Amino acid sequence: MLSSKVSTALNKQIQLEASSSQYYLAMASWAETQGLNGISAFLFGHADEERMHMLKLLKFVNERGGHGVVPALKQPPVTFKSVKSVFEEVLKHEMKVTEEINGLVEITLKEKDYTTHNFLQWYVSEQIEEEALARQIVDKLKLIGDDKGGLYFFDRDLETMAAAEVAAEKGPKGK
Ligand code: FEO
């Protein structure tokens, strides 16, 4: 059974994962209107992943005798300055998520809730991957600078990456 402290903290995380999904969805939609199909496919995929993160938490809370609350939707930004600024925002956002996950882990230790502590390890590893990927993309975009040709190839790279993610999810293991 979850303590009320852990339950409240997990529900706060559900809200953050849901808003991450909305945020990336807004970025994906903007990128699609700019003709950046690869970038948009990648971001649509990322939005789906965040929804999965949210669902996983919600189901865990319910399984442990709590109540996973579906949060209200907040309007994310509609337009973005540039592709580089989009991915800088992704990185900043993921760093914030990592901080929150670490805070959650700390709460579970204080509450001696080792089951939730164990469950959260998946999120700890996931955040390492997500931050590393966002950082790698931001570095690439720094190299590209204002080069339109570079952006074209970058868009194609992300299209390939998005397709590979979809294929991996359809594979025997999935996520
Ligand atoms: Fe679910 Fe990207 O953190």
mmCIF file of C-alpha atoms and ligand atoms in Angstrom:
data_model
loop_
_atom_site.group_PDB
_atom_site.id
_atom_site.type_symbol
_atom_site.label_atom_id
_atom_site.label_comp_id
_atom_site.label_asym_id
_atom_site.label_seq_id
_atom_site.Cartn_x
_atom_site.Cartn_y
_atom_site.Cartn_z
ATOM 1 C CA MET A 1 0.000 0.000 0.000
ATOM 2 C CA LEU A 2 1.340 3.435 -0.912
ATOM 3 C CA SER A 3 1.776 6.078 1.752
ATOM 4 C CA SER A 4 -0.064 9.295 1.009
ATOM 5 C CA LYS A 5 3.268 11.083 0.532
ATOM 6 C CA VAL A 6 4.423 8.600 -2.125
ATOM 7 C CA SER A 7 1.019 8.536 -3.756
ATOM 8 C CA THR A 8 0.915 12.352 -4.025
ATOM 9 C CA ALA A 9 4.463 12.446 -5.385
ATOM 10 C CA LEU A 10 3.702 9.762 -8.000
ATOM 11 C CA ASN A 11 0.588 11.624 -9.083
ATOM 12 C CA LYS A 12 2.681 14.771 -9.481
ATOM 13 C CA GLN A 13 4.987 12.772 -11.746
ATOM 14 C CA ILE A 14 1.985 11.513 -13.737
ATOM 15 C CA GLN A 15 1.137 15.149 -14.372
ATOM 16 C CA LEU A 16 4.693 15.970 -15.462
ATOM 17 C CA GLU A 17 4.844 13.011 -17.876
ATOM 18 C CA ALA A 18 1.462 13.984 -19.340
ATOM 19 C CA SER A 19 2.563 17.573 -19.820
ATOM 20 C CA SER A 20 5.829 16.356 -21.396
ATOM 21 C CA SER A 21 3.742 14.416 -23.890
ATOM 22 C CA GLN A 22 1.669 17.500 -24.700
ATOM 23 C CA TYR A 23 4.783 19.640 -25.019
ATOM 24 C CA TYR A 24 6.481 17.274 -27.486
ATOM 25 C CA LEU A 25 3.227 16.871 -29.376
ATOM 26 C CA ALA A 26 3.099 20.658 -29.869
ATOM 27 C CA MET A 27 6.697 20.618 -31.100
ATOM 28 C CA ALA A 28 5.891 17.745 -33.482
ATOM 29 C CA SER A 29 2.905 19.556 -34.919
ATOM 30 C CA TRP A 30 4.905 22.760 -35.400
ATOM 31 C CA ALA A 31 7.733 20.838 -37.128
ATOM 32 C CA GLU A 32 5.232 19.185 -39.461
ATOM 33 C CA THR A 33 3.864 22.586 -40.522
ATOM 34 C CA GLN A 34 7.461 23.603 -41.354
ATOM 35 C CA GLY A 35 7.884 20.645 -43.729
ATOM 36 C CA LEU A 36 10.310 18.978 -41.327
ATOM 37 C CA ASN A 37 8.828 15.514 -41.561
ATOM 38 C CA GLY A 38 11.675 13.590 -39.962
ATOM 39 C CA ILE A 39 11.917 15.916 -36.972
ATOM 40 C CA SER A 40 8.160 15.820 -36.609
ATOM 41 C CA ALA A 41 8.018 11.990 -36.784
ATOM 42 C CA PHE A 42 10.704 11.809 -34.105
ATOM 43 C CA LEU A 43 8.820 14.232 -31.851
ATOM 44 C CA PHE A 44 5.457 12.496 -32.392
ATOM 45 C CA GLY A 45 7.195 9.294 -31.302
ATOM 46 C CA HIS A 46 8.674 11.044 -28.277
ATOM 47 C CA ALA A 47 5.232 12.341 -27.290
ATOM 48 C CA ASP A 48 3.911 8.761 -27.438
ATOM 49 C CA GLU A 49 6.753 7.600 -25.221
ATOM 50 C CA GLU A 50 5.901 10.199 -22.593
ATOM 51 C CA ARG A 51 2.303 9.044 -22.623
ATOM 52 C CA MET A 52 3.571 5.519 -22.019
ATOM 53 C CA HIS A 53 5.658 6.823 -19.083
ATOM 54 C CA MET A 54 2.526 8.438 -17.687
ATOM 55 C CA LEU A 55 0.411 5.294 -18.121
ATOM 56 C CA LYS A 56 3.032 3.077 -16.513
ATOM 57 C CA LEU A 57 2.979 5.295 -13.411
ATOM 58 C CA LEU A 58 -0.795 5.518 -13.322
ATOM 59 C CA LYS A 59 -1.187 1.748 -13.461
ATOM 60 C CA PHE A 60 1.466 1.262 -10.805
ATOM 61 C CA VAL A 61 -0.309 3.677 -8.434
ATOM 62 C CA ASN A 62 -3.588 1.789 -8.934
ATOM 63 C CA GLU A 63 -1.929 -1.605 -8.484
ATOM 64 C CA ARG A 64 -0.477 -0.460 -5.174
ATOM 65 C CA GLY A 65 -3.828 0.583 -3.764
ATOM 66 C CA GLY A 66 -3.640 4.260 -4.670
ATOM 67 C CA HIS A 67 -5.551 6.225 -7.291
ATOM 68 C CA GLY A 68 -3.742 7.404 -10.422
ATOM 69 C CA VAL A 69 -5.305 10.731 -11.291
ATOM 70 C CA VAL A 70 -5.602 11.829 -14.934
ATOM 71 C CA PRO A 71 -4.424 15.448 -14.959
ATOM 72 C CA ALA A 72 -5.926 18.456 -16.775
ATOM 73 C CA LEU A 73 -4.309 19.475 -20.042
ATOM 74 C CA LYS A 74 -2.426 22.754 -20.223
ATOM 75 C CA GLN A 75 -1.990 24.522 -23.564
ATOM 76 C CA PRO A 76 1.636 24.107 -24.669
ATOM 77 C CA PRO A 77 3.338 26.697 -26.948
ATOM 78 C CA VAL A 78 2.051 26.730 -30.540
ATOM 79 C CA THR A 79 5.099 27.990 -32.413
ATOM 80 C CA PHE A 80 8.833 27.663 -31.820
ATOM 81 C CA LYS A 81 11.754 29.891 -32.806
ATOM 82 C CA SER A 82 13.879 27.250 -34.509
ATOM 83 C CA VAL A 83 14.710 23.558 -34.618
ATOM 84 C CA LYS A 84 17.702 24.227 -32.384
ATOM 85 C CA SER A 85 15.555 25.995 -29.802
ATOM 86 C CA VAL A 86 13.090 23.073 -29.874
ATOM 87 C CA PHE A 87 15.776 20.549 -28.973
ATOM 88 C CA GLU A 88 17.357 22.874 -26.424
ATOM 89 C CA GLU A 89 13.945 22.967 -24.787
ATOM 90 C CA VAL A 90 13.705 19.152 -24.968
ATOM 91 C CA LEU A 91 17.064 18.843 -23.196
ATOM 92 C CA LYS A 92 16.118 21.420 -20.548
ATOM 93 C CA HIS A 93 12.814 19.664 -19.997
ATOM 94 C CA GLU A 94 14.394 16.223 -19.692
ATOM 95 C CA MET A 95 16.893 17.568 -17.159
ATOM 96 C CA LYS A 96 13.965 18.833 -15.125
ATOM 97 C CA VAL A 97 12.254 15.426 -15.375
ATOM 98 C CA THR A 98 15.446 13.737 -14.155
ATOM 99 C CA GLU A 99 15.550 16.078 -11.170
ATOM 100 C CA GLU A 100 11.949 15.214 -10.336
ATOM 101 C CA ILE A 101 12.590 11.458 -10.660
ATOM 102 C CA ASN A 102 15.585 11.787 -8.344
ATOM 103 C CA GLY A 103 13.400 13.658 -5.867
ATOM 104 C CA LEU A 104 10.834 10.866 -6.067
ATOM 105 C CA VAL A 105 13.493 8.232 -5.419
ATOM 106 C CA GLU A 106 14.560 10.196 -2.353
ATOM 107 C CA ILE A 107 10.981 10.284 -1.043
ATOM 108 C CA THR A 108 10.628 6.500 -1.426
ATOM 109 C CA LEU A 109 13.803 5.995 0.615
ATOM 110 C CA LYS A 110 12.590 8.324 3.354
ATOM 111 C CA GLU A 111 9.257 6.494 3.394
ATOM 112 C CA LYS A 112 10.997 3.094 3.309
ATOM 113 C CA ASP A 113 8.908 2.184 0.258
ATOM 114 C CA TYR A 114 11.323 -0.228 -1.428
ATOM 115 C CA THR A 115 8.777 -1.532 -3.925
ATOM 116 C CA THR A 116 8.239 1.922 -5.417
ATOM 117 C CA HIS A 117 11.962 2.566 -5.152
ATOM 118 C CA ASN A 118 12.569 -0.529 -7.266
ATOM 119 C CA PHE A 119 9.841 0.440 -9.758
ATOM 120 C CA LEU A 120 11.429 3.877 -10.216
ATOM 121 C CA GLN A 121 14.778 2.419 -11.273
ATOM 122 C CA TRP A 122 13.324 1.959 -14.764
ATOM 123 C CA TYR A 123 12.709 5.729 -14.908
ATOM 124 C CA VAL A 124 16.211 6.457 -13.625
ATOM 125 C CA SER A 125 17.753 4.502 -16.543
ATOM 126 C CA GLU A 126 15.279 5.925 -19.026
ATOM 127 C CA GLN A 127 16.275 9.462 -18.030
ATOM 128 C CA ILE A 128 19.971 8.719 -18.616
ATOM 129 C CA GLU A 129 19.091 7.626 -22.168
ATOM 130 C CA GLU A 130 16.718 10.505 -22.848
ATOM 131 C CA GLU A 131 19.120 13.165 -21.634
ATOM 132 C CA ALA A 132 22.017 11.654 -23.587
ATOM 133 C CA LEU A 133 19.962 11.552 -26.787
ATOM 134 C CA ALA A 134 18.753 15.146 -26.398
ATOM 135 C CA ARG A 135 22.311 16.317 -25.719
ATOM 136 C CA GLN A 136 23.592 14.462 -28.781
ATOM 137 C CA ILE A 137 20.929 16.115 -30.957
ATOM 138 C CA VAL A 138 21.652 19.601 -29.585
ATOM 139 C CA ASP A 139 25.381 19.074 -30.296
ATOM 140 C CA LYS A 140 24.605 18.033 -33.878
ATOM 141 C CA LEU A 141 22.450 21.117 -34.365
ATOM 142 C CA LYS A 142 25.236 23.322 -33.052
ATOM 143 C CA LEU A 143 27.525 21.858 -35.722
ATOM 144 C CA ILE A 144 24.926 22.426 -38.440
ATOM 145 C CA GLY A 145 24.422 26.079 -37.476
ATOM 146 C CA ASP A 146 22.585 27.957 -40.231
ATOM 147 C CA ASP A 147 23.423 25.444 -42.954
ATOM 148 C CA LYS A 148 20.136 24.589 -44.717
ATOM 149 C CA GLY A 149 21.652 21.518 -46.390
ATOM 150 C CA GLY A 150 22.808 20.265 -43.003
ATOM 151 C CA LEU A 151 19.308 20.682 -41.621
ATOM 152 C CA TYR A 152 17.920 18.659 -44.541
ATOM 153 C CA PHE A 153 20.202 15.732 -43.721
ATOM 154 C CA PHE A 154 19.507 16.106 -40.011
ATOM 155 C CA ASP A 155 15.781 15.844 -40.759
ATOM 156 C CA ARG A 156 16.415 12.656 -42.740
ATOM 157 C CA ASP A 157 18.519 11.235 -39.887
ATOM 158 C CA LEU A 158 15.706 11.794 -37.429
ATOM 159 C CA GLU A 159 13.243 10.168 -39.827
ATOM 160 C CA THR A 160 15.433 7.053 -39.837
ATOM 161 C CA MET A 161 15.736 7.185 -36.041
ATOM 162 C CA ALA A 162 11.956 7.513 -35.622
ATOM 163 C CA ALA A 163 11.331 4.571 -37.990
ATOM 164 C CA ALA A 164 13.855 2.438 -36.077
ATOM 165 C CA GLU A 165 12.101 3.253 -32.781
ATOM 166 C CA VAL A 166 8.734 2.224 -34.210
ATOM 167 C CA ALA A 167 10.230 -1.014 -35.553
ATOM 168 C CA ALA A 168 11.832 -1.739 -32.146
ATOM 169 C CA GLU A 169 8.521 -1.193 -30.385
ATOM 170 C CA LYS A 170 6.788 -3.594 -32.728
ATOM 171 C CA GLY A 171 9.524 -6.150 -32.158
ATOM 172 C CA PRO A 172 9.298 -9.170 -29.830
ATOM 173 C CA LYS A 173 10.263 -7.243 -26.692
ATOM 174 C CA GLY A 174 8.794 -3.802 -27.232
ATOM 175 C CA LYS A 175 9.205 -1.352 -24.335
HETATM 176 FE FE1 FEO B 1 9.245 10.702 -19.325
HETATM 177 FE FE2 FEO B 1 11.193 12.157 -21.056
HETATM 178 O O1 FEO B 1 10.620 11.796 -19.393
#
